[in-house]
């Protein structure tokens, strides 16, 4: 069962990395239209991004997508590493993994029509991954406190 779980964690990580690659491989016009679709969806549920942020709405949606993609990537890396390393090593390796994958993603975008690589996006991506680590640490602390009480 444990090996099955490890394999599933690794497969999910690889699938997510491929997903990020595919999303980054889209030309700018397709990527922009997808961001526009998210803005329309949010508008349908009562959150009018265009009214709130104006022309910045598309930019904000795109950066939130970066943050979220890499938050999920960090979770998947964390899950793969936690059975092989101690917690400090898992944290460091997860953040390093997120950072280097974000760097490779931005380099990849330099070769995609209408896209550009931006170090700003690497920082946003790494912040997404680091946020996940902080959430995991809080979760672990709460669970340990709960275990010590019961």
Coordinates of C-alpha atoms in Angstrom, one line a residue, residues 50-116:
X50 CA -13.1 44.2 -14.6
X51 CA -15.2 46.6 -12.5
X52 CA -12.9 46.2 -9.5
X53 CA -9.5 46.2 -11.2
X54 CA -10.2 47.6 -14.7
X55 CA -7.4 46.7 -17.2
X56 CA -5.4 45.0 -14.5
X57 CA -8.0 42.3 -14.1
X58 CA -6.4 40.0 -16.7
X59 CA -2.9 40.6 -15.2
X60 CA -4.2 39.7 -11.7
X61 CA -5.9 36.6 -12.9
X62 CA -2.8 35.4 -14.7
X63 CA -0.6 36.0 -11.6
X64 CA -3.0 34.3 -9.3
X65 CA -2.9 31.3 -11.7
X66 CA 0.9 31.3 -11.5
X67 CA 0.7 31.4 -7.7
X68 CA -1.9 28.6 -7.5
X69 CA -0.2 26.3 -10.1
X70 CA 3.0 26.4 -8.1
X71 CA 1.3 26.1 -4.8
X72 CA -0.1 22.8 -6.1
X73 CA 3.3 21.8 -7.5
X74 CA 4.8 22.4 -4.0
X75 CA 2.2 20.1 -2.4
X76 CA 3.0 17.4 -4.9
X77 CA 6.7 17.7 -4.5
X78 CA 6.3 17.8 -0.7
X79 CA 4.2 14.6 -0.8
X80 CA 6.9 12.8 -3.0
X81 CA 9.8 13.8 -0.7
X82 CA 8.3 13.4 2.7
X83 CA 8.8 9.6 2.8
X84 CA 12.5 10.0 1.8
X85 CA 13.8 12.9 3.8
X86 CA 13.4 14.6 7.2
X87 CA 11.1 17.6 7.4
X88 CA 13.8 20.2 7.1
X89 CA 15.2 18.6 4.0
X90 CA 11.7 18.2 2.5
X91 CA 11.0 21.9 3.0
X92 CA 14.3 23.0 1.5
X93 CA 14.1 20.6 -1.4
X94 CA 10.5 21.5 -2.2
X95 CA 11.2 25.2 -2.3
X96 CA 14.3 24.6 -4.4
X97 CA 12.3 22.3 -6.7
X98 CA 9.6 24.9 -7.2
X99 CA 12.1 27.7 -7.8
X100 CA 14.0 25.7 -10.5
X101 CA 10.9 24.5 -12.2
X102 CA 9.6 28.0 -12.3
X103 CA 12.9 29.2 -13.8
X104 CA 12.7 26.5 -16.5
X105 CA 9.1 27.4 -17.2
X106 CA 10.0 31.0 -17.8
X107 CA 12.9 30.0 -20.0
X108 CA 10.5 27.8 -21.9
X109 CA 8.1 30.7 -22.4
X110 CA 10.9 32.7 -24.2
X111 CA 10.4 30.3 -27.1
X112 CA 6.6 30.5 -27.2
X113 CA 4.9 32.9 -29.6
X114 CA 3.9 36.1 -27.9
X115 CA 5.1 35.0 -24.5
X116 CA 8.0 36.3 -22.4

